Amino acid sequence: MEAGYDVIVIGGGLVGTATALALNDAGLRIALVEAAAAPTVPQDESWDSRIYAISPGNIRFLTQLGAWKRQDLTRVAPIEAMHIWGDGGAQLEFSADEASVETLGVIAESRLMQQALWVQAQTCPQIELHTSARCQRLVFGVRQAELVLENGRRLSAKLIVGADGGNAWSRAQAGIGVNTRDYQQLGVVANFETALPPRNIARQWFRYDGILAWLPLPGRRMSMVWSTDPAHAAELMAMSAHDLCAKVAEAGGHLLGDLRLITPPAAFPLRLQNAETLVKPRFALVGDAGHLVHPLAGQGVNLGFHDAATLAETLRARGAQTDAGDYALLRRYERARKFDIAAMQTMTTGLHALFGSDLPGAGRLRNLGMTLTNSQPWLKRRLMAHAMI
Ligand SMILES: Cc1cc2nc3c(=O)[nH]c(=O)nc-3n(C[C@H](O)[C@H](O)[C@H](O)COP(=O)(O)OP(=O)(O)OC[C@H]3O[C@@H](n4cnc5c(N)ncnc54)[C@H](O)[C@@H]3O)c2cc1C
């Protein structure tokens, strides 16, 4: 059985589902193919240990897609300030007041955002959802591309979008390689109840043993991301709840008082990765399938949403005669995204290297840089403006 679409999006994670919605808004008929079952949210009050800092620009994007209104806002925390500490005592502070905005962004749970996007996609007659789908083969022809599923279904489209994450199957099928650099770190994540309220402040410490972030959740709760070397990550993962709470509280100078673990820790390997190209004739990559960045700036999914918005804009602006899989059109999308992705990768990799360096003088240099930045309101406003897109 064959079904024809304008676009097939492979991968229904946050970025793939947002891409399907944005392309649907651009008037295209979409198949969204996801390997897992449709997302569900547990009925209990548990908190997802995968949480993301989402920029104000992307909240506007999700609002336009109709997904933000489906988000349970009682579980979303605004970020009103960011406090960052260097390993030599330097401090850098950003605040929404300084930037004359309401918030610098929000902290939201992955699975609730996923559910909101998915439910919105279900309301769009021009989006066909294929869940628990096993992709078998991708064949690129002159006039269209064809995706063959293991159940024998054949789906064809003018354009295939690969949104299937860092180890993307679609990327390999399209013959696109990747350049990868292992950061030799894992991101250990866990959620805690806190004795003192986090007051909507995101906190980050550049420490000798990695980069520790405490991100505010609603109420007296916070979510930790500790990017650290594999041995230390294994140590954290093996600790009892009591010892982990004591260790994390101590690492953050007991700023939120005693901690109580509310979700078990999980660890994710961190790597820098770039696809050799984001596009080929009849093929485009979005999200982690195209690029991975260090989570220290909380920008991975934000970059992916920018990909989704830019791809949709590029396709919307094409002339009526231009095929959605046209290579020159897709190159326009790639050119529009290149700088943003490269700038974020350079910034996060640079900070990771600077704070990981034992070279003589590096410690003074990085702390001096933070102190100087903190004393320049114009520079802080520019940095904040960039992070809020
Ligand atoms: C510790 C940590 C903290 C982070 N914090 C932040 C943050 O604060 N802010 C931020 O912006 N980013 C953050 N990130 C980055 C963020 O997690 C990723 O950028 C984001 O999840 C990428 O989404 P995606 O949809 O591109 O890929 P994924 O989330 O990997 O989704 C891919 C989807 O494709 C599906 N799939 C896979 N293979 C197939 C196949 N063959 N066929 C069909 N479907 C398939 C999968 O089931 C999945 O649903 C963090 C990352 C880490 C590791």
PDB file of C-alpha atoms in Angstrom, residues 165-168 171 177-183 270-276 287-294 341 345 349:
ATOM      1  CA  GLY A 165      18.035  12.055  17.229  1.00  0.00           C
ATOM      2  CA  GLY A 166      21.798  11.860  17.668  1.00  0.00           C
ATOM      3  CA  ASN A 167      22.131   8.322  16.277  1.00  0.00           C
ATOM      4  CA  ALA A 168      19.755   9.037  13.391  1.00  0.00           C
ATOM      5  CA  ARG A 171      20.979  10.230   8.300  1.00  0.00           C
ATOM      6  CA  GLY A 177      28.419  10.979   7.935  1.00  0.00           C
ATOM      7  CA  VAL A 178      29.078  12.807  11.215  1.00  0.00           C
ATOM      8  CA  ASN A 179      32.038  14.492  12.880  1.00  0.00           C
ATOM      9  CA  THR A 180      32.007  13.604  16.550  1.00  0.00           C
ATOM     10  CA  ARG A 181      34.049  14.605  19.569  1.00  0.00           C
ATOM     11  CA  ASP A 182      33.446  12.912  22.894  1.00  0.00           C
ATOM     12  CA  TYR A 183      33.415  15.450  25.754  1.00  0.00           C
ATOM     13  CA  LEU A 270      27.810  14.071  26.166  1.00  0.00           C
ATOM     14  CA  ARG A 271      29.360  14.627  22.764  1.00  0.00           C
ATOM     15  CA  LEU A 272      29.829  17.361  20.215  1.00  0.00           C
ATOM     16  CA  GLN A 273      28.519  16.197  16.862  1.00  0.00           C
ATOM     17  CA  ASN A 274      27.854  17.654  13.445  1.00  0.00           C
ATOM     18  CA  ALA A 275      26.354  15.991  10.399  1.00  0.00           C
ATOM     19  CA  GLU A 276      28.652  16.522   7.384  1.00  0.00           C
ATOM     20  CA  GLY A 287      17.485  18.768  15.819  1.00  0.00           C
ATOM     21  CA  ASP A 288      19.941  16.332  17.362  1.00  0.00           C
ATOM     22  CA  ALA A 289      20.007  14.357  14.090  1.00  0.00           C
ATOM     23  CA  GLY A 290      21.914  17.333  12.624  1.00  0.00           C
ATOM     24  CA  HIS A 291      23.918  18.593  15.617  1.00  0.00           C
ATOM     25  CA  LEU A 292      24.669  17.898  19.274  1.00  0.00           C
ATOM     26  CA  VAL A 293      25.885  20.560  21.708  1.00  0.00           C
ATOM     27  CA  HIS A 294      27.075  20.476  25.313  1.00  0.00           C
ATOM     28  CA  ILE A 341      24.566  26.165  15.154  1.00  0.00           C
ATOM     29  CA  GLN A 345      28.850  24.838  19.406  1.00  0.00           C
ATOM     30  CA  THR A 349      32.878  23.873  23.539  1.00  0.00           C
TER      31      THR A 349
END
